[in-house]
Amino acid sequence: MTSAIVAKSILRRRTPIALAISLIVGFAFLIIGLPTAGAAVTVPGAPTLVVGTRGNGLVTVGFVAPVSNGGSAITSYAVTASPGGATVSGGASPLVVTGLTNGTAYTFTVT
């Protein structure tokens, strides 16, 4: 019971911690350490090689994930169209922005 409460507390803190599993004579022990030095979470790099492919009222935006994830997994990207502010999000490239007007020039931002 105590370990479940500790695990929930750790997940809520979003603090990098050291985890290790030791196997001793068929028993597993989970050792939770203090935050590790040098494991600070920072802002991830920007996606690169952003390319848009137009369609009928839509654009498919492809990109390459950043080299640096800032020390934490990137779980979602967002593509926003300007003008209009149409936004779509997803876990990986490509993302499809729909509801666009044919013949209108748009700029797309990936975050």
PDB file of C-alpha atoms in Angstrom:
ATOM      1  CA  MET A   1       0.000   0.000   0.000  1.00  0.00           C
ATOM      2  CA  THR A   2       2.745   2.462   0.906  1.00  0.00           C
ATOM      3  CA  SER A   3       4.613   1.938  -2.380  1.00  0.00           C
ATOM      4  CA  ALA A   4       1.488   2.800  -4.387  1.00  0.00           C
ATOM      5  CA  ILE A   5       1.110   6.072  -2.504  1.00  0.00           C
ATOM      6  CA  VAL A   6       4.803   6.905  -3.007  1.00  0.00           C
ATOM      7  CA  ALA A   7       4.558   6.135  -6.739  1.00  0.00           C
ATOM      8  CA  LYS A   8       1.522   8.401  -7.141  1.00  0.00           C
ATOM      9  CA  SER A   9       3.302  11.204  -5.294  1.00  0.00           C
ATOM     10  CA  ILE A  10       6.367  10.859  -7.513  1.00  0.00           C
ATOM     11  CA  LEU A  11       4.291  10.908 -10.697  1.00  0.00           C
ATOM     12  CA  ARG A  12       2.566  14.106  -9.622  1.00  0.00           C
ATOM     13  CA  ARG A  13       5.845  15.901  -8.809  1.00  0.00           C
ATOM     14  CA  ARG A  14       7.271  15.464 -12.319  1.00  0.00           C
ATOM     15  CA  THR A  15      10.756  15.512 -10.786  1.00  0.00           C
ATOM     16  CA  PRO A  16      13.452  13.390 -12.401  1.00  0.00           C
ATOM     17  CA  ILE A  17      14.302  10.529 -10.070  1.00  0.00           C
ATOM     18  CA  ALA A  18      16.627   7.563 -10.177  1.00  0.00           C
ATOM     19  CA  LEU A  19      14.922   4.169 -10.382  1.00  0.00           C
ATOM     20  CA  ALA A  20      16.590   0.797 -10.074  1.00  0.00           C
ATOM     21  CA  ILE A  21      15.302  -2.758  -9.849  1.00  0.00           C
ATOM     22  CA  SER A  22      17.376  -5.361  -8.044  1.00  0.00           C
ATOM     23  CA  LEU A  23      16.688  -9.087  -8.300  1.00  0.00           C
ATOM     24  CA  ILE A  24      17.794 -11.008  -5.231  1.00  0.00           C
ATOM     25  CA  VAL A  25      17.003 -14.713  -4.985  1.00  0.00           C
ATOM     26  CA  GLY A  26      13.833 -14.401  -7.023  1.00  0.00           C
ATOM     27  CA  PHE A  27      12.488 -11.283  -5.249  1.00  0.00           C
ATOM     28  CA  ALA A  28      12.308  -7.868  -6.883  1.00  0.00           C
ATOM     29  CA  PHE A  29      12.908  -4.687  -4.935  1.00  0.00           C
ATOM     30  CA  LEU A  30      12.149  -1.245  -6.325  1.00  0.00           C
ATOM     31  CA  ILE A  31      14.638   1.318  -5.090  1.00  0.00           C
ATOM     32  CA  ILE A  32      13.593   4.941  -5.462  1.00  0.00           C
ATOM     33  CA  GLY A  33      16.419   7.435  -5.115  1.00  0.00           C
ATOM     34  CA  LEU A  34      16.701  11.160  -4.838  1.00  0.00           C
ATOM     35  CA  PRO A  35      16.694  13.363  -7.948  1.00  0.00           C
ATOM     36  CA  THR A  36      19.831  12.672  -9.938  1.00  0.00           C
ATOM     37  CA  ALA A  37      22.408  15.385 -10.490  1.00  0.00           C
ATOM     38  CA  GLY A  38      22.463  16.682 -14.046  1.00  0.00           C
ATOM     39  CA  ALA A  39      19.038  15.258 -14.867  1.00  0.00           C
ATOM     40  CA  ALA A  40      17.273  18.610 -14.956  1.00  0.00           C
ATOM     41  CA  VAL A  41      14.336  18.894 -17.314  1.00  0.00           C
ATOM     42  CA  THR A  42      14.689  21.758 -19.794  1.00  0.00           C
ATOM     43  CA  VAL A  43      12.753  23.069 -22.771  1.00  0.00           C
ATOM     44  CA  PRO A  44      12.922  20.640 -25.716  1.00  0.00           C
ATOM     45  CA  GLY A  45      14.434  21.698 -29.030  1.00  0.00           C
ATOM     46  CA  ALA A  46      12.235  22.800 -31.925  1.00  0.00           C
ATOM     47  CA  PRO A  47      10.973  20.358 -34.565  1.00  0.00           C
ATOM     48  CA  THR A  48      12.965  20.613 -37.808  1.00  0.00           C
ATOM     49  CA  LEU A  49      12.493  20.023 -41.539  1.00  0.00           C
ATOM     50  CA  VAL A  50       8.873  21.221 -41.421  1.00  0.00           C
ATOM     51  CA  VAL A  51       7.134  20.592 -44.751  1.00  0.00           C
ATOM     52  CA  GLY A  52       3.517  21.220 -45.742  1.00  0.00           C
ATOM     53  CA  THR A  53       1.663  19.355 -48.476  1.00  0.00           C
ATOM     54  CA  ARG A  54      -1.572  20.996 -49.605  1.00  0.00           C
ATOM     55  CA  GLY A  55      -4.816  19.229 -50.284  1.00  0.00           C
ATOM     56  CA  ASN A  56      -8.441  20.248 -50.811  1.00  0.00           C
ATOM     57  CA  GLY A  57      -9.142  22.445 -47.757  1.00  0.00           C
ATOM     58  CA  LEU A  58      -6.324  20.894 -45.774  1.00  0.00           C
ATOM     59  CA  VAL A  59      -2.560  20.761 -45.328  1.00  0.00           C
ATOM     60  CA  THR A  60      -0.522  17.784 -44.148  1.00  0.00           C
ATOM     61  CA  VAL A  61       2.383  19.070 -42.060  1.00  0.00           C
ATOM     62  CA  GLY A  62       5.377  16.799 -41.658  1.00  0.00           C
ATOM     63  CA  PHE A  63       8.361  17.428 -39.400  1.00  0.00           C
ATOM     64  CA  VAL A  64      11.285  15.749 -37.697  1.00  0.00           C
ATOM     65  CA  ALA A  65      11.242  15.509 -33.905  1.00  0.00           C
ATOM     66  CA  PRO A  66      13.860  17.642 -32.143  1.00  0.00           C
ATOM     67  CA  VAL A  67      17.220  16.116 -31.279  1.00  0.00           C
ATOM     68  CA  SER A  68      16.845  17.233 -27.648  1.00  0.00           C
ATOM     69  CA  ASN A  69      13.650  16.323 -25.824  1.00  0.00           C
ATOM     70  CA  GLY A  70      14.724  18.426 -22.835  1.00  0.00           C
ATOM     71  CA  GLY A  71      15.065  15.394 -20.579  1.00  0.00           C
ATOM     72  CA  SER A  72      11.426  14.342 -20.761  1.00  0.00           C
ATOM     73  CA  ALA A  73       9.491  12.473 -23.441  1.00  0.00           C
ATOM     74  CA  ILE A  74       7.572  14.663 -25.897  1.00  0.00           C
ATOM     75  CA  THR A  75       4.032  13.331 -25.882  1.00  0.00           C
ATOM     76  CA  SER A  76       2.276  15.802 -28.164  1.00  0.00           C
ATOM     77  CA  TYR A  77       2.920  18.317 -30.936  1.00  0.00           C
ATOM     78  CA  ALA A  78       0.591  21.075 -32.124  1.00  0.00           C
ATOM     79  CA  VAL A  79       0.323  22.634 -35.582  1.00  0.00           C
ATOM     80  CA  THR A  80      -1.389  26.023 -35.795  1.00  0.00           C
ATOM     81  CA  ALA A  81      -2.470  27.762 -39.011  1.00  0.00           C
ATOM     82  CA  SER A  82      -2.349  31.506 -39.435  1.00  0.00           C
ATOM     83  CA  PRO A  83      -4.607  33.253 -40.309  1.00  0.00           C
ATOM     84  CA  GLY A  84      -7.551  31.596 -38.625  1.00  0.00           C
ATOM     85  CA  GLY A  85      -5.839  29.787 -35.776  1.00  0.00           C
ATOM     86  CA  ALA A  86      -6.928  26.284 -36.805  1.00  0.00           C
ATOM     87  CA  THR A  87      -4.964  23.923 -34.561  1.00  0.00           C
ATOM     88  CA  VAL A  88      -4.461  20.178 -34.543  1.00  0.00           C
ATOM     89  CA  SER A  89      -2.402  18.114 -32.134  1.00  0.00           C
ATOM     90  CA  GLY A  90      -0.987  14.624 -32.121  1.00  0.00           C
ATOM     91  CA  GLY A  91       1.857  12.483 -30.909  1.00  0.00           C
ATOM     92  CA  ALA A  92       3.922  12.310 -34.086  1.00  0.00           C
ATOM     93  CA  SER A  93       4.417  13.589 -37.619  1.00  0.00           C
ATOM     94  CA  PRO A  94       2.556  14.118 -39.895  1.00  0.00           C
ATOM     95  CA  LEU A  95      -0.408  16.122 -38.642  1.00  0.00           C
ATOM     96  CA  VAL A  96      -3.315  17.145 -40.888  1.00  0.00           C
ATOM     97  CA  VAL A  97      -4.868  20.609 -40.504  1.00  0.00           C
ATOM     98  CA  THR A  98      -8.387  20.681 -41.959  1.00  0.00           C
ATOM     99  CA  GLY A  99     -11.037  23.375 -42.412  1.00  0.00           C
ATOM    100  CA  LEU A 100      -8.798  25.638 -44.500  1.00  0.00           C
ATOM    101  CA  THR A 101      -9.977  27.818 -47.372  1.00  0.00           C
ATOM    102  CA  ASN A 102      -8.583  26.972 -50.813  1.00  0.00           C
ATOM    103  CA  GLY A 103      -6.628  29.867 -52.359  1.00  0.00           C
ATOM    104  CA  THR A 104      -5.696  31.417 -48.988  1.00  0.00           C
ATOM    105  CA  ALA A 105      -2.008  31.693 -48.012  1.00  0.00           C
ATOM    106  CA  TYR A 106      -1.312  30.179 -44.574  1.00  0.00           C
ATOM    107  CA  THR A 107       1.678  29.993 -42.267  1.00  0.00           C
ATOM    108  CA  PHE A 108       1.948  26.901 -40.068  1.00  0.00           C
ATOM    109  CA  THR A 109       3.716  26.765 -36.725  1.00  0.00           C
ATOM    110  CA  VAL A 110       4.753  23.481 -35.099  1.00  0.00           C
ATOM    111  CA  THR A 111       5.191  23.450 -31.332  1.00  0.00           C
TER     112      THR A 111
END
